[in-house]
Coordinates of C-alpha atoms and ligand atoms in Angstrom, one line a residue:
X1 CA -20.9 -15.4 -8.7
X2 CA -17.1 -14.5 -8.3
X3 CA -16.4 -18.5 -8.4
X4 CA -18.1 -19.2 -11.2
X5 CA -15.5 -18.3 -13.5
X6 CA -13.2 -20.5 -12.1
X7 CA -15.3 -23.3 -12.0
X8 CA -16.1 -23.4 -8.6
X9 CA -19.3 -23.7 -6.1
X10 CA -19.7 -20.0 -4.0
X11 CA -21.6 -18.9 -1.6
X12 CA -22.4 -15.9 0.3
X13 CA -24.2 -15.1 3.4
X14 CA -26.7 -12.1 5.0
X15 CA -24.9 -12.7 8.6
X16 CA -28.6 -12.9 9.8
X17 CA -29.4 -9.3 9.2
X18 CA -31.6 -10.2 6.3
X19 CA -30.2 -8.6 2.7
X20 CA -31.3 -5.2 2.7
X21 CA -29.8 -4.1 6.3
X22 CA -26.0 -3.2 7.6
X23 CA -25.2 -3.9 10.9
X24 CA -25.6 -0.4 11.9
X25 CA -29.1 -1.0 11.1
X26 CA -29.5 -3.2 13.7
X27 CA -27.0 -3.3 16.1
X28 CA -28.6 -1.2 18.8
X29 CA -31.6 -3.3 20.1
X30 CA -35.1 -1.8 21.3
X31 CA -33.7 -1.1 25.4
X32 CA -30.2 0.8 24.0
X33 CA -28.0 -2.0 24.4
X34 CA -25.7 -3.4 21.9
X35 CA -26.6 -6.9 19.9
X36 CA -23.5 -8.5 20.2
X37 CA -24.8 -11.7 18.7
X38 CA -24.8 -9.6 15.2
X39 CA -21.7 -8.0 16.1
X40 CA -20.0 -11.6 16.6
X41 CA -21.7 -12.7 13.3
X42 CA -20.8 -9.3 11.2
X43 CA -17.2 -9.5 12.7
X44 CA -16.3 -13.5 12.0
X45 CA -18.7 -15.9 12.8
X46 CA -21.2 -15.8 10.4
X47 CA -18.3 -16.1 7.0
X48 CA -17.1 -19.5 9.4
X49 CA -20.0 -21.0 9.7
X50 CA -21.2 -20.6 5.9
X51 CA -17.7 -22.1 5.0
X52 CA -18.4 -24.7 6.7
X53 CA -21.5 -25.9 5.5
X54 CA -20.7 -25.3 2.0
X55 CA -17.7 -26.8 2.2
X56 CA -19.8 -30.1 3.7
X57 CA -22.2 -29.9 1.0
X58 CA -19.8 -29.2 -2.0
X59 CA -17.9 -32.4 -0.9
X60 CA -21.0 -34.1 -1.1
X61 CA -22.4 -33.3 -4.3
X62 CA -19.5 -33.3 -6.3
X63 CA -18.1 -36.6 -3.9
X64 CA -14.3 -35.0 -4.4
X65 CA -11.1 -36.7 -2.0
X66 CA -9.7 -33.4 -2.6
X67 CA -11.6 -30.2 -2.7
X68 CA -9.5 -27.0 -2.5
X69 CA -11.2 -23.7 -0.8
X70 CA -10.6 -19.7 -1.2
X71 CA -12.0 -16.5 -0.2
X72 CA -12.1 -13.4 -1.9
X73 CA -13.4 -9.8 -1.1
X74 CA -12.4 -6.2 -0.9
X75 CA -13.2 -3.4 2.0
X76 CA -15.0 -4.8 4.5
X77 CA -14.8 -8.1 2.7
X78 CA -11.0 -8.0 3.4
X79 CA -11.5 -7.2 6.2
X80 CA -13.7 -10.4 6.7
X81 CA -10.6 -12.0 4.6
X82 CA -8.4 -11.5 7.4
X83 CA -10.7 -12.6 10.0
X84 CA -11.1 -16.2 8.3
X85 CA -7.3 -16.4 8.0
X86 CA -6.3 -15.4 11.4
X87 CA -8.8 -17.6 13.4
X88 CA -9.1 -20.1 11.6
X89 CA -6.1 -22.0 10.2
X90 CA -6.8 -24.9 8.3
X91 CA -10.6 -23.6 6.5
X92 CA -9.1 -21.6 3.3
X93 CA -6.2 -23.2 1.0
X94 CA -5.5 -19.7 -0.1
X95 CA -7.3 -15.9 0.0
X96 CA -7.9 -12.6 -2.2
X97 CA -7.8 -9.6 -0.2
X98 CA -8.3 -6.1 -1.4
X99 CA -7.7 -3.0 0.7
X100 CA -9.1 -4.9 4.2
X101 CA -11.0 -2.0 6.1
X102 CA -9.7 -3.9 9.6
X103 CA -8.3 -1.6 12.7
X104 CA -11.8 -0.5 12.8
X105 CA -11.2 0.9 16.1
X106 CA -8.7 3.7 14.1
X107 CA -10.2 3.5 10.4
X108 CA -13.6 4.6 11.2
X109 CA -12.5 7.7 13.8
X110 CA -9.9 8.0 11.1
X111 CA -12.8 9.3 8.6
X112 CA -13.5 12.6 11.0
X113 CA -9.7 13.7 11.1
X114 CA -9.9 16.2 8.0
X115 CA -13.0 17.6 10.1
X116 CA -11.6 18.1 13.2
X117 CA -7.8 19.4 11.9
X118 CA -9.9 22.2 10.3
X119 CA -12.0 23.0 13.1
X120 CA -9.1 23.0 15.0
X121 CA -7.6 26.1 12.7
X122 CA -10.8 27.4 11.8
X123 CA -10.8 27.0 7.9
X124 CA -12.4 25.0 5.5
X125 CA -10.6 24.5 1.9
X126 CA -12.5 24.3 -1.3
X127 CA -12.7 21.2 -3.4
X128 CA -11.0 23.4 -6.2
X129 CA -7.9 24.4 -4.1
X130 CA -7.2 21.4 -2.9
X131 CA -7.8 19.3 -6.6
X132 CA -5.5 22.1 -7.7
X133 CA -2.3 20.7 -4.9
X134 CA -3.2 17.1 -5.9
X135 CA -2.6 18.1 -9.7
X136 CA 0.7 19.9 -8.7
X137 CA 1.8 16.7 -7.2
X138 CA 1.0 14.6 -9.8
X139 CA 3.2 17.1 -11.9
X140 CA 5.7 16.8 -10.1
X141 CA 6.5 13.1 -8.6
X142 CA 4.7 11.2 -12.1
X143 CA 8.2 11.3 -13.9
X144 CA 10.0 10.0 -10.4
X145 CA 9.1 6.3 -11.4
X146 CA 11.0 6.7 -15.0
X147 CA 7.4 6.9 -17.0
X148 CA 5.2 10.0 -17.5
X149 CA 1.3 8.6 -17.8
X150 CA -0.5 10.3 -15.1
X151 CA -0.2 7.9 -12.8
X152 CA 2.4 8.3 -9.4
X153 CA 3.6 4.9 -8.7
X154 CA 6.5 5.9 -6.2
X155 CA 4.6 7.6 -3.9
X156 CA 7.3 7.0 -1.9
X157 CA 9.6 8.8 -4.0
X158 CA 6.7 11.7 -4.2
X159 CA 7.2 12.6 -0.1
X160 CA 11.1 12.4 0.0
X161 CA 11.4 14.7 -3.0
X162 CA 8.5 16.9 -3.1
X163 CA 6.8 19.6 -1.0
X164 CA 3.1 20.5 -1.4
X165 CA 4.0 24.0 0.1
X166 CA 5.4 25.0 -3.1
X167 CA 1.8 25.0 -4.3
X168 CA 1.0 28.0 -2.0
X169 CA 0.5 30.7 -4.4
X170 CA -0.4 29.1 -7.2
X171 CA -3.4 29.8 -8.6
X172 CA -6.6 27.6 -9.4
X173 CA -10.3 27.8 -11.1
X174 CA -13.0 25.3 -11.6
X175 CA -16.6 25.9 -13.0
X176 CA -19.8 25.8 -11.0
X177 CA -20.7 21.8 -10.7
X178 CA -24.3 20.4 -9.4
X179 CA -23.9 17.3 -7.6
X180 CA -25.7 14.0 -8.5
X181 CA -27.8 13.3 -5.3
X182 CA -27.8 9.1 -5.4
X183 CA -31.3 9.4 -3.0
X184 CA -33.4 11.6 -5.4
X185 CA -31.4 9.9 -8.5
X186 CA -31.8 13.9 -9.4
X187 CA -29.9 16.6 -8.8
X188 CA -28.0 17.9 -5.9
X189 CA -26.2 20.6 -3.6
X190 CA -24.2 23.2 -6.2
X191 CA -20.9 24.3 -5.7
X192 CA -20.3 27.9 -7.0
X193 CA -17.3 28.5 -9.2
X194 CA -14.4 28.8 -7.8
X195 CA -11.1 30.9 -8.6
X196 CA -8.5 32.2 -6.4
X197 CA -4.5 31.3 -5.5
X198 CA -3.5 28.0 -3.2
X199 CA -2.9 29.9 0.3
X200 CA -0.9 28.2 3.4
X201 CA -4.0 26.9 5.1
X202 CA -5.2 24.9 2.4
X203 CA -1.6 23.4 2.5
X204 CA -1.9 22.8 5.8
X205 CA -5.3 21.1 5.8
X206 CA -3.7 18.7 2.7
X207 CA -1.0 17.9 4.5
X208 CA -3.2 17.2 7.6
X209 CA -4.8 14.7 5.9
X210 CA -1.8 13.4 4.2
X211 CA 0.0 12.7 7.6
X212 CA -2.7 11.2 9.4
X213 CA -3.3 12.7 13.1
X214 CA -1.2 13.9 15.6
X215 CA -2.1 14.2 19.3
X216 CA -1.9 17.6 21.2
X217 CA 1.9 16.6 22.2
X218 CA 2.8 15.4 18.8
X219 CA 2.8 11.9 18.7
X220 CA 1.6 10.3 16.0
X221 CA -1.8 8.6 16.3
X222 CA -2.5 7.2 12.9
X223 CA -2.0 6.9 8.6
X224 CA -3.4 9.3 6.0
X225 CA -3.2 8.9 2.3
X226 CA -0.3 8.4 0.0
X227 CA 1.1 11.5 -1.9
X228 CA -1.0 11.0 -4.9
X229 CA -4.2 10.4 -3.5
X230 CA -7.3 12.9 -4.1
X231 CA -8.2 13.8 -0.7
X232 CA -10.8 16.6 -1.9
X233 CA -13.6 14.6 -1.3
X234 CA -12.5 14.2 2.4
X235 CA -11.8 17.5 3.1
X236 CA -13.5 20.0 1.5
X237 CA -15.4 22.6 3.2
X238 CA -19.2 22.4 2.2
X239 CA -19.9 26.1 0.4
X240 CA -22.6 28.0 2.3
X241 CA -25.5 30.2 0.6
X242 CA -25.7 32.3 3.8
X243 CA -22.4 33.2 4.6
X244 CA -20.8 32.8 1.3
X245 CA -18.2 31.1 2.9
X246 CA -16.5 28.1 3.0
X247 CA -17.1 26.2 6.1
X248 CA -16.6 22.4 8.1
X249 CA -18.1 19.7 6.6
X250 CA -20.9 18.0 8.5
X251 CA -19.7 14.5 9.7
X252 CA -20.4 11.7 7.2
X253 CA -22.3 8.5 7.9
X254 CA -19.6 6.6 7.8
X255 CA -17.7 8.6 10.2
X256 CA -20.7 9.0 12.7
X257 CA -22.0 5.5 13.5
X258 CA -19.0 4.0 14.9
X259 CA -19.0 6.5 17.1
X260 CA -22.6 7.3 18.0
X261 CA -24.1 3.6 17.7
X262 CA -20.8 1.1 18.5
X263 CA -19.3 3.5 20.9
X264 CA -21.6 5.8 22.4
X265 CA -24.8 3.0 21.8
X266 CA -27.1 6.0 20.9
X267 CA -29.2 5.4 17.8
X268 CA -27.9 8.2 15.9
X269 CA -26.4 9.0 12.3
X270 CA -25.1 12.3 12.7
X271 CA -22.1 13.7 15.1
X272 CA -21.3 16.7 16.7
X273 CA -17.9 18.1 16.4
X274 CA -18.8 20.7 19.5
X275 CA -15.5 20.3 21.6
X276 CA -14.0 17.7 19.8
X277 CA -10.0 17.9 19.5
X278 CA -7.3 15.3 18.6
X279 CA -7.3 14.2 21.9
X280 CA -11.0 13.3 21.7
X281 CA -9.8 11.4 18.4
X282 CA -7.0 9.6 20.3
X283 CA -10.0 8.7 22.9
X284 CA -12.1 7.0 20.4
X285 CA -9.7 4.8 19.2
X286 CA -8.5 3.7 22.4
X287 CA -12.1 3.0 23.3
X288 CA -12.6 0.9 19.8
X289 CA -9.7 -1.0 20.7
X290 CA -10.5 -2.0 24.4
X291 CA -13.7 -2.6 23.4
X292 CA -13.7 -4.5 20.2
X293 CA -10.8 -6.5 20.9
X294 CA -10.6 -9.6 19.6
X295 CA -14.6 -9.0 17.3
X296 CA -13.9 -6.4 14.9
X297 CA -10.2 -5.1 15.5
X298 CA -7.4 -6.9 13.8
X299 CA -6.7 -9.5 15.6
X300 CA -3.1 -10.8 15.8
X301 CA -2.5 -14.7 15.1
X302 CA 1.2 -15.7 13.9
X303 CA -0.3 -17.3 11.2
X304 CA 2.2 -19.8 11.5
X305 CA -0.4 -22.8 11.4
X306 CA -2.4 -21.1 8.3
X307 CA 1.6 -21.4 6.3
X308 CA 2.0 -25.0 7.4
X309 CA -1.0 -25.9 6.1
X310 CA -0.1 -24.9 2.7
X311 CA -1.9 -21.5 2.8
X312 CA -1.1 -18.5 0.8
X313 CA -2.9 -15.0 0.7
X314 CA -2.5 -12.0 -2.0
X315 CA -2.7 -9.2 -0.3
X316 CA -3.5 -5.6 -2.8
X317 CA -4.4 -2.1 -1.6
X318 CA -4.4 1.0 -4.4
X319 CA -1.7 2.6 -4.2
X320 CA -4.3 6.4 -4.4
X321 CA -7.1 5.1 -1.9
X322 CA -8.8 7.6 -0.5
X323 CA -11.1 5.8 1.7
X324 CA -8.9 3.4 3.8
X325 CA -5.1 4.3 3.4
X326 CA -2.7 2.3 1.7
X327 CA -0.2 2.4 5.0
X328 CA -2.8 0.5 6.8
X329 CA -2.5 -2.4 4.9
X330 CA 1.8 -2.1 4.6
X331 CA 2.2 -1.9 8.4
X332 CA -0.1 -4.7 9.1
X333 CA 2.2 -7.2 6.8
X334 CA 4.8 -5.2 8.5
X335 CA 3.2 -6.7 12.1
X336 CA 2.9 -9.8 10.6
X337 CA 6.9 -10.1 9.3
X338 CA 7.8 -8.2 13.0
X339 CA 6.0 -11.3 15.0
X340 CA 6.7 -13.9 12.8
X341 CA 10.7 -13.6 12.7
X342 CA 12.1 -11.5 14.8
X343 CA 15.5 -12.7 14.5
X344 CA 15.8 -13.1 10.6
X345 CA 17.5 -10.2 8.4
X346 CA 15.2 -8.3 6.9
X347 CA 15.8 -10.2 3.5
X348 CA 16.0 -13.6 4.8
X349 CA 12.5 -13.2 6.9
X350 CA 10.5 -11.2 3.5
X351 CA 11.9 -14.3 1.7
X352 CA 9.9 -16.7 4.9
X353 CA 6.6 -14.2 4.3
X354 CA 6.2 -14.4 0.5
X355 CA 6.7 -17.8 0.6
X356 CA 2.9 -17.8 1.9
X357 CA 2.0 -13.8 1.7
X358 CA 2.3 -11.0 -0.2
X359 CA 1.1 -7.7 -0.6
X360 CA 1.3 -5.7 -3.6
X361 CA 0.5 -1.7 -4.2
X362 CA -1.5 -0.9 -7.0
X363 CA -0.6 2.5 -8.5
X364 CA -2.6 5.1 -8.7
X365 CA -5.2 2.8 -7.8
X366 CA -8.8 4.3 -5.5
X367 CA -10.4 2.2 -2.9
X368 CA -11.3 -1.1 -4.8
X369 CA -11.1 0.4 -8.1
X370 CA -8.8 1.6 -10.8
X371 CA -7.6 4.6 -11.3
X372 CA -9.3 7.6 -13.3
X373 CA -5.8 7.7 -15.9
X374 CA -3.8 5.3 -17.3
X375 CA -3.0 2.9 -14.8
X376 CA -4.0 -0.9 -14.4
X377 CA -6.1 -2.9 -12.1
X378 CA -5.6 -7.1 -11.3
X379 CA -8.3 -8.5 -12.5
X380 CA -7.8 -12.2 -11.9
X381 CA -6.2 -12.0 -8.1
X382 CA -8.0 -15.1 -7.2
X383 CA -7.1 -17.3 -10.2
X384 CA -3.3 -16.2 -9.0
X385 CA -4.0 -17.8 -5.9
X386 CA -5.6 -20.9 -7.2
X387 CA -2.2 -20.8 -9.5
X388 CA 0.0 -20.4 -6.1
X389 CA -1.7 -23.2 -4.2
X390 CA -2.5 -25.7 -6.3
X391 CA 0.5 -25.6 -9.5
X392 CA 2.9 -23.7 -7.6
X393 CA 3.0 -20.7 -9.8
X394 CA 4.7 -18.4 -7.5
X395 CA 3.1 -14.8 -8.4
X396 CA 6.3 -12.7 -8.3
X397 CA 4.4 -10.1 -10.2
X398 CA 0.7 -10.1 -9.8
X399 CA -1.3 -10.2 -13.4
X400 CA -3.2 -6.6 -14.0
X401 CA -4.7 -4.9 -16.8
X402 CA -5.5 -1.5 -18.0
X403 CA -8.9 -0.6 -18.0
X404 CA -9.8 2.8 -19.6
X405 CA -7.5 5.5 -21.7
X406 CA -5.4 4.7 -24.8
X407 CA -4.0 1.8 -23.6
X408 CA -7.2 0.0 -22.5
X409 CA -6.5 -4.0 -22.5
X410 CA -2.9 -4.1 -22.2
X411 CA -1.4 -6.0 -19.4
X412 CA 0.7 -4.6 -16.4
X413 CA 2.4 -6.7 -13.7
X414 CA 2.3 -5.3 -9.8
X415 CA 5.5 -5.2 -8.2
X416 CA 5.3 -7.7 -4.6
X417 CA 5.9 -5.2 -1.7
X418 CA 8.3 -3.7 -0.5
X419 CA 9.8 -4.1 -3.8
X420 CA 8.6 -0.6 -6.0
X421 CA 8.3 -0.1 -10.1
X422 CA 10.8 1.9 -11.3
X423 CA 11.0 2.3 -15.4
X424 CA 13.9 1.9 -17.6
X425 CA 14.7 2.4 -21.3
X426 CA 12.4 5.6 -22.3
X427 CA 9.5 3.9 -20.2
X428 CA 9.4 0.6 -21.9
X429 CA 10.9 -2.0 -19.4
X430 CA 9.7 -2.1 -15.4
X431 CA 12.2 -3.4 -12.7
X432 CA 10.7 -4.0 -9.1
X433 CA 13.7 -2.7 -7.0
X434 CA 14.0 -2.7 -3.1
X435 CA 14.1 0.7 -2.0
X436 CA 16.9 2.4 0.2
X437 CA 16.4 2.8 3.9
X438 CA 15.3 6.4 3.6
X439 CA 12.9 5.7 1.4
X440 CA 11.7 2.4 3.5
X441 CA 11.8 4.1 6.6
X442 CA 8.7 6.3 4.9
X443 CA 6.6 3.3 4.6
X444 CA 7.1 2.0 8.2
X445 CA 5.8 5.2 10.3
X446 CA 6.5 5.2 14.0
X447 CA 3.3 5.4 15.5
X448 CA 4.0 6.4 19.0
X449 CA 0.0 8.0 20.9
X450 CA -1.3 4.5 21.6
X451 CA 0.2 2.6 24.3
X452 CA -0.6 -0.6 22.0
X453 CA 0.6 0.8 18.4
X454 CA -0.3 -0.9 15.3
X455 CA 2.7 -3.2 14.9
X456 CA 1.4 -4.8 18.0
X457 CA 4.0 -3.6 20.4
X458 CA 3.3 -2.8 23.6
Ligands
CA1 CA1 4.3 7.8 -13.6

């Protein structure tokens, strides 16, 4: 339907799994083995070859000399953005890509970190304790981009000039809550009340997950969330009846199946964490990358062809999401801007890249959503691309609106990255200024475990 509005023919397509399956539903066959026909189709294949035929019958019903085509899609479907774009040159004129979950070889282990870190130190926050550090942060770093609305659009700013250790000590309280169980459509697990003071191992876990893993000797392995970001739904301990405790989380779905069915090929939803370190962590991804090169790992193309060929991509990520962090998508343009002109200033070659690709960071914004307060959401990302492609309307700022609170309706404009908001004149006037080094530095993390990092170097 998401063509319709701009007066365009869509289509969409099953990938041969039928409409009511995921891969994971299938991708183990009867004898164990892995289907790597559906994983081929899931990964690339099966968006290419849809194009294609639509793009033959469209041309023949509405018998156009010129017929322009896009994609759009968010999460996995950005990630199925990039896959179009990087293999295959010449078959979009443009693309709208939200918050790509590619890198599946890191994102998916990714989801288990919070589990393992507290494992590794034997303690399990509570959701209350660690909503209560978020809140602190937001009091602190919401003024540092010149507007106070609840929202922490320099998240940047937030990690040079704020420590979440001052939160140890302070105290927090939330009410007993049932959980809505999405299965029964009725209610859920409870979660007692909980009161008590923010101690250092709380901190720690936060900051854990904040900083992505680290491998037993320190290096870092991977991104977490941006300084701003509610990570209580990651990392809370699950409250037990027995021993009145707080303890580890079970594994979620999500963070079991890569493991169990793509990497292990057992036919299993749930994981153990008996044993599992770090270093086991660091051993799963490097297994996801070896083998899943190339299918469902980002795979690197210059993209050169795809820019010569007119093409231009909006790239947006929420500047909050919880789910797949923000950083992924920053140091994969990064890659892209590393690769593709390695002998430019820095200026001269992000003047070459936004001439066909941006990215922008929406803030405060969760995983393909808006945020909870005040801030705004693009709502028309592929109507910007049409606008870049066909009339040349460059999209310097990319159109957004608010979608909830007092200021519900009124439009916002999303700074291109790496340039950041910053507010002038008592709120009322946003500049998008290029950061200093210090502050830049924070968005590039060295990412030093893997021998092949995620800038592509070996
Ligand atoms: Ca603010």
């Amino acid at each position: 339907m998401g063509g319709l509005v701009y007066g365009a023919a869509s289509g969409c397509t099953d990938g041969g799994m039928g409409w009511e399956g995921q891969l994971n539903d299938f991708v183990l066959k009867a004898n164990g083995s892995l289907d790597y026909d559906l994983i081929n189709n899931f990964g690339y294949l099966s968006i290419h070859e849809m194009t294609e035929i639509g793009k033959a019958m469209s041309k023949n019903i509405y018998n156009s000399s010129k017929l322009y085509s896009y994609y759009q899609g968010c999460s996995e479907g950005g990630r199925e953005g990039w896959s179009q774009v990087q293999r295959y040159a010449d078959q979009f004129d443009g693309a709208a890509i939200g918050a790509p979950a590619f890198r599946q070889s890191h994102q998916q282990p990714n989801h288990d970190w919070p589990q393992i870190y507290e494992q590794s130190i034997e303690y399990a926050p509570n959701a209350c304790a660690l909503e209560k550090i978020v809140n602190e942060t937001l009091a602190a770093c919401d003024a540092l981009d010149g507007k106070v609305d609840g929202i922490v659009a320099r998240s940047d700013l937030c990690s040079l000039h704020w420590d979440p250790k001052t939160a140890i000590g302070q105290s927090y309280s939330c009410a007993a809550s049932v959980a809505f169980n999405p299965i029964t459509g009725g209610l859920g697990a409870t979660t007692p009340a909980a009161n008590g003071t923010v101690n250092e191992n709380d901190v720690s876990v936060f900051l854990a997950v904040q900083n992505g893993p680290y491998d037993s000797q320190d290096r870092h392995l991977y991104v977490g969330f941006l300084p701003g970001t509610d990570t209580s739904s990651n990392a809370a301990g699950t409250y037990s009846d027995t021993t009145g405790a707080y303890e580890v989380a079970e594994i979620s779905d999500i963070g079991a199946e890569w493991i169990t069915e793509l990497l292990q090929e057992v036919n299993s939803t749930t994981l153990s964490l008996n044993g599992v370190t770090v270093d086991t962590l660091r051993g799963w991804m490097l297994e996801g990358m070896q083998k899943y090169a190339g299918t469902l790992n980002t795979v690197w193309t210059d993209l050169q062809e795809f820019n010569e060929a007119g093409g231009k991509v909006i790239h947006y990520h929420g500047e909050a999401d919880n789910s797949i962090p923000t950083l992924s998508s920053v140091i994969y343009q990064e890659q892209v801007r590393r690769v593709m002109y390695p002998n430019a200033s820095y200026e001269d070659s992000l003047e070459k890249l936004h001439d066909f690709y941006r990215l922008y960071i929406i803030p405060g914004a969760a995983h393909c959503s808006p945020s909870a307060e005040n801030g705004s959401f693009p709502q028309t990302v592929l109507g910007s691309v049409i606008e870049w492609v066909e009339n040349e309307v460059v999209p310097t700022q990319l159109n957004a609106t608010v979608l909830q609170g007092p200021n519900e309706g009124k439009a916002d404009k999303i700074c291109t990255f790496p340039y950041r908001p910053m507010w002038n004149r008592n709120a009322t006037e946003q500049e998008c200024v290029m950061p200093e080094k210090e502050v830049l530095d924070f968005w590039f993390p060295v990412l030093d475990s893997l021998p092949l990092n995620s800038y592509g170097n070996a």
